[in-house]
Tab-separated table of C-alpha atoms and ligand atoms in Angstrom:
chain	number	residue	atom	x	y	z
A	1	MET	CA	0.432	-0.192	0.106
A	2	SER	CA	1.605	3.054	-0.810
A	3	MET	CA	1.580	5.707	1.064
A	4	HIS	CA	0.261	9.931	-0.115
A	5	LEU	CA	2.829	12.319	0.987
A	6	PRO	CA	1.623	15.791	0.620
A	7	GLU	CA	3.802	17.608	-2.395
A	8	ILE	CA	6.900	18.627	-1.477
A	9	THR	CA	7.123	22.695	-1.346
A	10	PRO	CA	10.236	24.930	-1.133
A	11	SER	CA	10.517	26.108	2.859
A	12	ILE	CA	7.687	29.131	3.476
A	13	PRO	CA	9.740	31.843	5.493
A	14	ARG	CA	8.954	32.437	8.202
A	15	SER	CA	5.499	33.508	9.067
A	16	ARG	CA	5.176	37.404	9.638
A	17	THR	CA	0.936	37.996	10.273
A	18	PRO	CA	-0.643	35.750	11.724
A	19	GLN	CA	-3.263	35.311	8.317
A	20	ASP	CA	0.427	33.647	7.267
A	21	LEU	CA	-0.487	30.487	9.205
A	22	TRP	CA	-3.178	29.126	7.330
A	23	ARG	CA	-0.322	28.485	4.055
A	24	PHE	CA	1.823	25.981	6.703
A	25	VAL	CA	-2.836	24.918	7.174
A	26	ASP	CA	-3.089	24.291	3.797
A	27	ARG	CA	0.447	22.499	2.398
A	28	PHE	CA	0.501	19.974	5.327
A	29	SER	CA	-3.517	19.242	4.376
A	30	ALA	CA	-3.081	19.222	0.838
A	31	ASN	CA	-3.589	16.041	-1.493
A	32	LEU	CA	-5.126	13.902	1.881
A	33	PRO	CA	-4.421	9.963	0.790
A	34	VAL	CA	-8.414	8.464	0.083
A	35	ARG	CA	-8.788	5.420	1.712
A	36	PRO	CA	-8.556	2.331	0.445
A	37	THR	CA	-10.775	0.124	-1.929
A	38	ASP	CA	-12.740	-3.103	0.136
A	39	LEU	CA	-12.328	-2.240	3.435
A	40	VAL	CA	-13.287	-4.512	6.264
A	41	ASP	CA	-14.413	-4.938	9.832
A	42	ARG	CA	-11.786	-5.176	12.528
A	43	PRO	CA	-11.317	-8.624	14.318
A	44	THR	CA	-13.220	-8.427	16.908
A	45	GLY	CA	-11.943	-9.927	21.293
A	46	TYR	CA	-9.190	-8.086	20.832
A	47	LYS	CA	-7.335	-5.991	22.894
A	48	ASP	CA	-6.284	-2.196	22.520
A	49	VAL	CA	-2.650	-2.232	20.247
A	50	VAL	CA	-1.416	1.716	20.869
A	51	LEU	CA	1.515	3.114	18.886
A	52	ILE	CA	3.091	6.147	20.916
A	53	THR	CA	5.630	9.001	20.060
A	54	GLY	CA	8.454	9.985	21.723
A	55	THR	CA	8.148	7.708	25.255
A	56	THR	CA	12.270	8.893	25.287
A	57	GLY	CA	10.732	12.207	26.836
A	58	GLY	CA	8.262	12.728	30.454
A	59	LEU	CA	5.460	12.739	29.593
A	60	GLY	CA	5.908	9.993	27.235
A	61	CYS	CA	7.767	7.885	29.570
A	62	ASP	CA	5.164	8.296	31.799
A	63	ALA	CA	2.551	7.197	29.970
A	64	LEU	CA	4.400	4.579	28.106
A	65	GLU	CA	3.892	3.229	31.925
A	66	HIS	CA	0.501	3.749	32.326
A	67	LEU	CA	-0.106	1.755	28.215
A	68	LEU	CA	2.225	-0.978	29.627
A	69	ARG	CA	-0.750	-1.603	33.178
A	70	ASP	CA	-3.713	-1.119	30.878
A	71	GLU	CA	-5.694	-4.187	30.707
A	72	ASN	CA	-7.077	-2.637	27.965
A	73	VAL	CA	-4.048	-2.714	26.043
A	74	GLY	CA	-2.489	-6.335	24.113
A	75	LEU	CA	0.143	-4.213	22.515
A	76	VAL	CA	2.460	-0.861	22.830
A	77	TYR	CA	4.976	0.123	20.019
A	78	ALA	CA	6.938	3.120	20.794
A	79	PHE	CA	8.237	4.863	17.966
A	80	ASN	CA	11.835	6.242	18.879
A	81	ARG	CA	14.154	8.689	16.845
A	82	LYS	CA	16.733	5.999	15.056
A	83	ASN	CA	19.770	5.113	16.020
A	84	SER	CA	20.068	6.166	19.474
A	85	HIS	CA	19.750	4.129	22.217
A	86	ALA	CA	16.568	4.312	22.150
A	87	MET	CA	16.154	0.627	24.956
A	88	GLU	CA	19.356	1.626	26.838
A	89	ARG	CA	17.600	5.513	27.530
A	90	GLN	CA	14.540	3.667	27.962
A	91	ARG	CA	15.517	2.001	30.805
A	92	LEU	CA	17.518	5.298	32.239
A	93	ARG	CA	14.635	7.201	32.511
A	94	PHE	CA	12.020	4.362	33.933
A	95	ALA	CA	14.563	4.152	36.753
A	96	ALA	CA	15.112	8.020	36.837
A	97	ARG	CA	11.362	8.613	37.069
A	98	GLY	CA	10.787	6.243	39.757
A	99	LEU	CA	8.893	4.006	37.210
A	100	ASP	CA	8.557	-0.437	36.950
A	101	GLY	CA	11.253	-0.925	34.540
A	102	SER	CA	10.168	-4.882	34.900
A	103	LEU	CA	7.806	-3.697	32.424
A	104	LEU	CA	9.613	-2.661	29.720
A	105	ASN	CA	10.220	-6.501	29.334
A	106	SER	CA	6.480	-7.634	28.770
A	107	PRO	CA	5.963	-9.267	25.406
A	108	LYS	CA	3.126	-6.384	25.244
A	109	PHE	CA	6.382	-3.701	24.464
A	110	GLN	CA	7.587	-3.558	21.605
A	111	MET	CA	10.686	-0.471	20.821
A	112	VAL	CA	10.841	0.668	17.605
A	113	GLU	CA	13.646	3.346	16.323
A	114	ALA	CA	12.324	5.280	13.615
A	115	VAL	CA	12.391	8.422	11.702
A	116	LEU	CA	8.694	10.230	12.256
A	117	HIS	CA	9.438	12.681	9.504
A	118	GLU	CA	10.287	9.627	6.733
A	119	PRO	CA	8.062	8.451	4.412
A	120	ASP	CA	7.290	5.104	6.072
A	121	PHE	CA	9.700	6.433	9.032
A	122	GLY	CA	12.614	4.839	7.925
A	123	LEU	CA	10.972	0.661	8.408
A	124	ASP	CA	11.055	-1.915	6.275
A	125	ALA	CA	8.033	-2.846	5.626
A	126	GLU	CA	7.545	-6.945	7.215
A	127	LEU	CA	6.866	-4.532	10.086
A	128	LEU	CA	4.618	-1.601	8.819
A	129	GLU	CA	2.570	-4.077	7.428
A	130	GLU	CA	2.320	-5.539	10.731
A	131	ILE	CA	1.592	-1.940	12.589
A	132	ARG	CA	-0.921	-0.960	10.107
A	133	GLY	CA	-2.897	-4.116	10.637
A	134	SER	CA	-3.465	-4.032	14.057
A	135	VAL	CA	-2.771	-0.247	15.413
A	136	THR	CA	-6.621	1.241	17.125
A	137	HIS	CA	-4.848	4.404	18.930
A	138	ILE	CA	-1.761	6.341	17.412
A	139	ILE	CA	-0.848	8.667	19.654
A	140	LEU	CA	1.955	11.778	18.735
A	141	ASN	CA	3.374	12.730	21.610
A	142	ALA	CA	7.014	13.333	20.327
A	143	TRP	CA	7.328	16.923	19.714
A	144	LYS	CA	10.795	19.417	19.717
A	145	VAL	CA	10.441	21.412	23.139
A	146	ASN	CA	12.275	24.255	22.143
A	147	PHE	CA	10.277	27.884	22.544
A	148	ASN	CA	13.587	30.047	20.827
A	149	VAL	CA	12.940	29.158	17.692
A	150	PRO	CA	10.173	29.929	14.425
A	151	VAL	CA	7.725	27.600	13.083
A	152	THR	CA	9.695	26.772	10.737
A	153	ALA	CA	12.739	24.947	12.540
A	154	PHE	CA	8.158	22.709	13.494
A	155	GLU	CA	8.922	21.299	9.755
A	156	GLN	CA	9.974	17.970	10.533
A	157	ASP	CA	7.894	18.027	13.527
A	158	ILE	CA	4.074	18.747	11.784
A	159	GLN	CA	5.809	16.092	8.544
A	160	SER	CA	5.427	13.871	11.327
A	161	VAL	CA	1.632	14.199	12.095
A	162	ARG	CA	1.129	14.306	8.087
A	163	ASN	CA	2.868	10.809	7.706
A	164	PHE	CA	0.519	9.541	10.529
A	165	VAL	CA	-2.115	10.627	9.391
A	166	ASP	CA	-1.553	8.956	5.738
A	167	PHE	CA	-0.741	5.690	7.895
A	168	ALA	CA	-4.226	6.505	9.442
A	169	LEU	CA	-6.060	6.453	6.747
A	170	SER	CA	-3.790	3.091	4.585
A	171	SER	CA	-5.501	1.072	7.499
A	172	PRO	CA	-7.577	-1.896	6.388
A	173	TYR	CA	-10.102	-1.391	8.003
A	174	ILE	CA	-13.317	0.324	7.732
A	175	HIS	CA	-12.495	1.659	10.973
A	176	ALA	CA	-8.746	2.877	11.023
A	177	PRO	CA	-6.925	4.122	14.318
A	178	ALA	CA	-8.057	6.925	16.490
A	179	VAL	CA	-5.300	9.991	16.363
A	180	VAL	CA	-4.783	11.866	19.876
A	181	PHE	CA	-1.931	14.859	18.787
A	182	VAL	CA	-0.187	16.161	22.221
A	183	GLY	CA	-1.100	19.575	21.724
A	184	SER	CA	-0.344	23.123	24.346
A	185	ILE	CA	-2.193	25.458	26.417
A	186	ALA	CA	0.796	28.011	24.519
A	187	VAL	CA	-1.709	27.793	21.094
A	188	LEU	CA	-4.129	30.371	23.936
A	189	ASP	CA	-0.928	33.282	23.925
A	190	ASN	CA	-2.997	35.672	23.000
A	191	TRP	CA	-6.397	35.040	23.735
A	192	LYS	CA	-8.793	37.480	25.427
A	193	LYS	CA	-11.890	36.720	26.372
A	194	LEU	CA	-13.755	36.200	28.889
A	195	GLY	CA	-14.199	32.478	30.909
A	196	PRO	CA	-12.736	29.592	30.764
A	197	VAL	CA	-11.310	28.528	26.980
A	198	PRO	CA	-14.025	26.041	25.573
A	199	GLU	CA	-12.854	22.580	24.582
A	200	LEU	CA	-13.691	23.863	20.902
A	201	PRO	CA	-11.148	25.089	17.847
A	202	ILE	CA	-9.753	27.973	17.056
A	203	ASP	CA	-10.057	29.986	14.091
A	204	ASP	CA	-8.150	32.777	13.731
A	205	PRO	CA	-4.357	32.125	14.218
A	206	ALA	CA	-3.883	35.447	16.123
A	207	CYS	CA	-4.647	33.043	18.399
A	208	ALA	CA	-1.323	31.516	18.466
A	209	PHE	CA	0.939	34.056	16.714
A	210	GLY	CA	4.291	35.201	18.393
A	211	LYS	CA	6.090	32.470	19.034
A	212	GLY	CA	7.410	29.101	16.725
A	213	TYR	CA	6.530	26.577	19.460
A	214	SER	CA	2.299	27.936	20.104
A	215	GLU	CA	2.538	28.680	16.274
A	216	SER	CA	3.427	24.708	15.581
A	217	LYS	CA	1.130	23.262	17.362
A	218	TRP	CA	-2.088	25.286	16.371
A	219	VAL	CA	-1.084	24.186	12.706
A	220	PRO	CA	-1.231	20.293	13.053
A	221	GLU	CA	-4.866	20.897	14.863
A	222	ARG	CA	-6.201	22.525	11.941
A	223	VAL	CA	-4.812	20.100	9.629
A	224	LEU	CA	-6.330	17.313	12.150
A	225	GLN	CA	-9.829	18.360	11.730
A	226	ASN	CA	-9.776	18.564	8.152
A	227	VAL	CA	-8.810	15.365	8.012
A	228	THR	CA	-11.776	15.000	9.757
A	229	ARG	CA	-13.914	16.896	7.881
A	230	GLU	CA	-12.377	15.221	4.284
A	231	ARG	CA	-11.649	11.721	5.376
A	232	GLY	CA	-13.894	10.845	8.665
A	233	LEU	CA	-10.386	10.406	10.190
A	234	ARG	CA	-11.101	10.627	14.385
A	235	THR	CA	-8.606	12.721	15.472
A	236	ILE	CA	-8.091	14.081	19.236
A	237	VAL	CA	-6.540	17.193	19.923
A	238	VAL	CA	-5.738	17.192	23.894
A	239	ARG	CA	-4.052	20.864	24.572
A	240	VAL	CA	-1.859	20.164	27.894
A	241	GLY	CA	-1.229	22.921	30.475
A	242	GLN	CA	1.343	23.364	32.527
A	243	ILE	CA	2.920	19.657	33.398
A	244	GLU	CA	4.670	19.681	36.751
A	245	GLY	CA	7.064	17.481	38.546
A	246	ASP	CA	7.609	13.565	37.613
A	247	ARG	CA	6.755	10.815	40.527
A	248	MET	CA	9.511	11.464	42.560
A	249	GLY	CA	8.691	15.208	42.001
A	250	HIS	CA	11.290	15.362	40.473
A	251	TRP	CA	10.418	19.245	37.656
A	252	ASN	CA	12.587	20.010	35.075
A	253	GLU	CA	14.907	22.614	36.158
A	254	ARG	CA	15.431	23.757	32.644
A	255	GLU	CA	11.461	25.744	33.185
A	256	TRP	CA	10.124	28.578	34.163
A	257	PHE	CA	9.445	27.274	37.737
A	258	PRO	CA	11.693	25.339	39.014
A	259	SER	CA	13.788	29.044	38.321
A	260	LEU	CA	11.690	30.981	39.623
A	261	VAL	CA	11.994	28.822	42.722
A	262	LYS	CA	16.024	28.668	42.580
A	263	SER	CA	15.677	32.468	41.747
A	264	ALA	CA	14.872	32.770	45.808
A	265	LEU	CA	18.194	31.482	46.383
A	266	PHE	CA	19.854	35.148	45.316
A	267	GLN	CA	16.374	37.757	45.458
A	268	LYS	CA	16.147	36.395	48.926
A	269	CYS	CA	12.399	36.769	48.671
A	270	LEU	CA	9.888	34.707	46.329
A	271	PRO	CA	6.377	36.372	44.334
A	272	LYS	CA	3.443	36.449	45.837
A	273	GLN	CA	0.170	36.407	43.604
A	274	ASP	CA	-4.158	35.868	43.749
A	275	GLY	CA	-4.657	33.940	40.787
A	276	ASP	CA	-5.391	30.166	41.138
A	277	ILE	CA	-3.153	27.061	39.015
A	278	THR	CA	-3.659	24.273	37.454
A	279	TRP	CA	-0.880	22.344	37.566
A	280	ILE	CA	-0.761	18.751	37.064
A	281	PRO	CA	1.696	15.797	38.515
A	282	CYS	CA	3.390	14.284	35.310
A	283	TYR	CA	2.578	10.874	36.148
A	284	GLU	CA	-1.608	11.769	36.710
A	285	ALA	CA	-1.673	13.255	33.627
A	286	ALA	CA	0.412	10.737	31.219
A	287	GLN	CA	-1.974	8.233	32.677
A	288	ALA	CA	-5.436	10.868	31.822
A	289	LEU	CA	-3.826	11.438	28.312
A	290	THR	CA	-3.889	7.549	27.783
A	291	GLU	CA	-8.283	7.543	28.866
A	292	LEU	CA	-8.945	10.539	26.294
A	293	ARG	CA	-7.824	7.878	23.838
A	294	HIS	CA	-11.197	7.158	23.580
A	295	SER	CA	-12.524	10.469	23.828
A	296	SER	CA	-15.519	11.389	20.982
A	297	ASP	CA	-14.860	15.115	21.238
A	298	PRO	CA	-11.865	16.350	18.892
A	299	ILE	CA	-11.113	18.746	21.079
A	300	VAL	CA	-9.833	18.424	25.101
A	301	HIS	CA	-8.195	20.191	27.567
A	302	LEU	CA	-5.453	18.662	29.952
A	303	VAL	CA	-5.366	20.637	32.936
A	304	HIS	CA	-6.311	19.708	36.474
A	305	PRO	CA	-9.253	19.963	37.045
A	306	ARG	CA	-9.786	20.968	40.285
A	307	PRO	CA	-7.604	24.757	40.530
A	308	VAL	CA	-5.515	25.423	43.787
A	309	PRO	CA	-4.466	28.885	44.844
A	310	TRP	CA	-1.028	29.700	43.918
A	311	ASP	CA	-0.335	30.477	47.471
A	312	SER	CA	-1.274	27.761	48.331
A	313	VAL	CA	2.295	25.681	47.056
A	314	LEU	CA	4.730	28.203	47.024
A	315	GLU	CA	3.537	29.668	50.991
A	316	PRO	CA	5.177	26.133	51.876
A	317	ILE	CA	7.995	26.762	49.393
A	318	ALA	CA	8.822	30.352	50.895
A	319	ARG	CA	8.444	29.110	54.622
A	320	GLU	CA	10.943	26.163	53.987
A	321	LEU	CA	13.830	28.616	52.122
A	322	ASN	CA	13.303	31.263	54.568
A	323	VAL	CA	12.223	34.198	52.434
A	324	PRO	CA	9.643	36.362	52.497
A	325	PHE	CA	6.695	36.516	50.296
A	326	VAL	CA	6.665	40.217	47.495
A	327	PRO	CA	4.614	41.601	45.444
A	328	TYR	CA	5.029	40.077	41.972
A	329	ARG	CA	6.521	43.234	40.599
A	330	THR	CA	9.392	43.356	43.608
A	331	TRP	CA	9.882	39.811	43.025
A	332	LEU	CA	10.920	40.995	39.217
A	333	SER	CA	12.364	44.220	40.574
A	334	THR	CA	14.845	42.929	42.052
A	335	LEU	CA	15.605	40.507	39.711
A	336	GLU	CA	16.075	43.221	36.576
A	337	GLY	CA	18.226	45.217	39.211
A	338	SER	CA	20.843	41.690	39.944
A	339	VAL	CA	21.719	41.682	35.819
A	340	VAL	CA	25.334	42.405	36.020
A	341	GLY	CA	27.696	42.858	32.999
A	342	GLU	CA	26.779	43.682	29.432
A	343	PRO	CA	25.397	41.338	27.366
A	344	GLY	CA	27.246	37.866	25.999
A	345	SER	CA	29.800	38.885	28.580
A	346	THR	CA	31.544	36.160	30.675
A	347	GLU	CA	29.979	37.763	33.598
A	348	GLN	CA	26.496	37.685	32.722
A	349	ALA	CA	26.656	33.979	31.590
A	350	HIS	CA	27.902	33.112	34.821
A	351	ALA	CA	25.667	35.370	36.976
A	352	ARG	CA	22.473	33.284	34.011
A	353	ARG	CA	23.845	30.108	35.424
A	354	ARG	CA	23.626	30.327	38.996
A	355	ASN	CA	20.503	32.061	39.256
A	356	PRO	CA	18.876	30.386	35.151
A	357	ALA	CA	15.547	32.865	36.691
A	358	LEU	CA	18.210	35.957	34.892
A	359	ARG	CA	17.675	33.620	31.308
A	360	LEU	CA	13.911	34.181	31.817
A	361	LEU	CA	13.900	37.644	32.391
A	362	PRO	CA	11.919	38.908	29.091
A	363	PHE	CA	9.646	35.619	29.536
A	364	TYR	CA	8.741	36.957	33.592
A	365	ARG	CA	8.796	39.898	32.081
A	366	GLU	CA	5.608	39.319	29.544
A	367	GLN	CA	3.407	37.326	32.102
A	368	GLU	CA	3.369	40.489	34.306
A	369	GLU	CA	1.395	42.038	30.973
A	370	LYS	CA	-0.689	38.838	31.794
A	371	ILE	CA	-1.029	39.531	35.353
A	372	GLU	CA	-1.817	43.553	34.615
A	373	GLU	CA	-4.119	42.558	32.352
A	374	ALA	CA	-6.621	39.759	34.414
A	375	HIS	CA	-9.144	42.101	35.762
A	376	GLY	CA	-10.109	41.229	31.592
A	377	PRO	CA	-10.336	38.399	30.907
A	378	GLU	CA	-10.754	35.886	33.186
A	379	ARG	CA	-6.383	34.553	33.970
A	380	GLU	CA	-4.568	32.607	36.423
A	381	ALA	CA	-1.583	32.916	38.440
A	382	MET	CA	0.696	34.447	36.344
A	383	GLY	CA	-1.414	35.466	34.108
A	384	PHE	CA	-1.998	31.920	32.098
A	385	VAL	CA	-5.278	31.519	30.775
A	386	PHE	CA	-7.848	29.163	32.126
A	387	LEU	CA	-8.688	25.978	30.192
A	388	SER	CA	-12.089	24.384	30.632
A	389	THR	CA	-11.557	20.402	31.122
A	390	ASP	CA	-15.551	19.680	31.270
A	391	LYS	CA	-15.156	17.243	27.752
A	392	ALA	CA	-11.938	15.918	29.376
A	393	VAL	CA	-13.626	15.117	32.695
A	394	ARG	CA	-16.812	12.689	31.493
A	395	VAL	CA	-13.655	10.847	29.417
A	396	SER	CA	-10.337	10.752	31.913
A	397	GLU	CA	-12.077	9.157	35.310
A	398	SER	CA	-8.071	9.586	36.776
A	399	LEU	CA	-8.171	13.149	36.114
A	400	ALA	CA	-12.622	13.422	36.998
A	401	SER	CA	-10.490	12.306	41.028
A	402	LEU	CA	-8.224	13.981	40.878
A	403	PRO	CA	-6.952	15.217	44.129
A	404	GLU	CA	-6.166	18.773	44.393
A	405	THR	CA	-2.493	20.005	44.383
A	406	ALA	CA	-1.268	20.138	48.367
A	407	GLY	CA	1.561	21.844	49.876
A	408	GLU	CA	2.932	18.943	50.474
A	409	ARG	CA	3.582	18.287	46.951
A	410	ALA	CA	5.466	21.543	46.630
A	411	LEU	CA	8.029	20.142	49.546
A	412	MET	CA	8.987	16.682	47.149
A	413	TRP	CA	10.466	19.549	43.818
A	414	LEU	CA	11.943	20.571	46.348
A	415	ALA	CA	13.102	17.674	47.796
A	416	ALA	CA	14.091	16.674	44.362
A	417	TRP	CA	15.701	19.812	42.965
A	418	ARG	CA	17.930	19.648	46.575
A	419	LYS	CA	18.648	15.778	45.684
A	420	SER	CA	19.963	17.010	42.265
A	421	GLY	CA	21.555	19.571	43.569
A	422	PHE	CA	19.757	22.246	41.943
A	423	LEU	CA	19.331	23.860	45.604
A	424	SER	CA	23.060	24.236	46.473
A	425	THR	CA	22.697	22.568	49.812
A	426	SER	CA	25.178	25.324	50.874
A	427	TRP	CA	22.699	27.798	51.247
A	428	LYS	CA	22.553	29.099	54.734
A	429	GLY	CA	18.792	28.579	54.844
A	430	LYS	CA	17.092	26.480	55.875
A	431	LEU	CA	17.602	24.188	53.611
B	501	NAP	N1	6.189	19.827	29.497
B	501	NAP	C1	4.922	20.268	29.955
B	501	NAP	O1	4.632	20.623	30.656
B	501	NAP	C2	4.021	19.732	28.055
B	501	NAP	C3	2.832	21.032	28.076
B	501	NAP	C4	2.045	21.312	26.828
B	501	NAP	C5	2.479	20.302	26.003
B	501	NAP	N2	3.516	19.347	26.288
B	501	NAP	C6	3.439	18.855	25.131
B	501	NAP	O2	3.542	16.927	25.623
B	501	NAP	C7	4.965	17.104	25.076
B	501	NAP	C8	6.155	15.853	25.592
B	501	NAP	O3	6.229	16.977	26.705
B	501	NAP	P1	7.543	16.499	27.775
B	501	NAP	O4	7.397	17.709	28.169
B	501	NAP	O5	7.743	14.716	28.198
B	501	NAP	O6	8.731	17.071	26.461
B	501	NAP	P2	10.160	16.233	26.662
B	501	NAP	O7	10.735	15.943	27.942
B	501	NAP	O8	11.171	17.454	25.792
B	501	NAP	O9	10.033	15.014	25.268
B	501	NAP	C9	9.800	15.057	24.490
B	501	NAP	C10	10.027	13.989	24.197
B	501	NAP	O10	9.999	13.425	21.810
B	501	NAP	C11	10.943	13.405	20.854
B	501	NAP	N3	11.449	13.951	20.105
B	501	NAP	C12	11.482	15.344	19.637
B	501	NAP	N4	11.933	14.977	18.303
B	501	NAP	C13	11.808	13.821	18.106
B	501	NAP	C14	12.184	14.290	16.227
B	501	NAP	N5	12.585	14.598	15.468
B	501	NAP	N6	12.041	12.568	16.676
B	501	NAP	C15	11.307	11.187	16.527
B	501	NAP	N7	11.670	12.085	18.385
B	501	NAP	C16	11.027	13.062	18.950
B	501	NAP	C17	12.317	13.068	22.163
B	501	NAP	O11	13.020	12.422	22.236
B	501	NAP	P3	14.705	12.104	22.159
B	501	NAP	O12	14.699	12.147	23.777
B	501	NAP	O13	15.015	11.362	21.263
B	501	NAP	O14	15.057	13.272	22.389
B	501	NAP	C18	11.666	12.934	23.866
B	501	NAP	O15	11.130	11.414	23.279
B	501	NAP	C19	5.093	17.354	23.584
B	501	NAP	O16	4.510	16.988	22.209
B	501	NAP	C20	5.005	19.098	24.082
B	501	NAP	O17	5.056	20.012	23.176
B	501	NAP	C21	4.586	19.576	27.077
């Protein structure tokens, strides 16, 4: 069975206006293959067969564990980067994230090293046919998580979505596999309306415009809507919000919140805010993601359905680090005041390494504007938008019953950052 791929066109220049993003949507929606003739019913009595990409990363690794534990799943194909010692890295990642490594010995697990943006994923024909003939759900989780590059840098990622769409459409069964795309709250960067954001398509690309990453997550949303409309393929976009630490409490130190906490070692204060947070622990988010494969709604939101006040998680951290709580503006000014050296100088580079919040100053400034806008549209702490989860909680039982984030969880993050050395033990406070 041949794979119909979109025409190769020269790269489209970096988007200049929001409307330019439609050209990406058109390009990756072009020439959709028609379903094969002589489609047949799926054999009955079989369990789900799930293909998931990017299981060496945080969310994918945790999702893989849930899939391997799931009694309704008979087989998991984990698609990871070719020639990357994927199996070895998978085992290391399972151990580091407190997951049960013995599950990787299960006969229901198959690691597949693949090139996601290439036709046929660089796999041999026999394996590809085996997967085509068995897969029931495709979870597209792999993505370049880089906020500093333009949308053009994501062409291979978007191409990979299109490749899996074509693969799903080539299924020999009447019911082709469902395609689940791990989207992002980032597509709502410029959302201006009042109230929680509904689980619906975003018609105006201006909402996602401005950052390559956000734009790169909006384009597949629209491509998948076209695919569903034109070919009847079941597609599910899961817009994921802020994920926090892993099972051990460890939260990726390169992110904005760990850096904000670490700034307390230098700024000797932490910011207080009025709003709530809907952060979700990675292991629990991953479980919900796997459950959301059953959604009959094309767009669902994956954030904590029970918001808690920002202060309720920051206060135990401030107490533990022995620093006062100050208004956000004061914290930001203190951070701005600690910038040393010229841009690009060794002195500045050194300061940014010690206090990574300095590296993220533009982000914290941008969020301040959004916090100020909070009197208009309803917003969370840090100016993030509130997402409705009405549809998601109807499908995902684990999301519906997720306990509120408590102060103890914040202490788990601190313990994990101390263990990794991110929060230096030479600090004179209680550390
Ligand atoms: N973390 C969050 O708060 C958050 C929020 C919203 C949405 N998301 C989305 O959730 C998904 C997972 O995020 P994460 O935080 O788990 O990120 P991560 O830890 O960086 O994991 C990304 C995964 O994608 C793989 N990948 C990236 N480019 C690839 C390529 N060209 N070919 C094959 N594999 C590739 C990585 O493989 P290697 O290990 O080989 O690099 C890794 O397995 C992403 O789609 C992200 O956009 C995350």
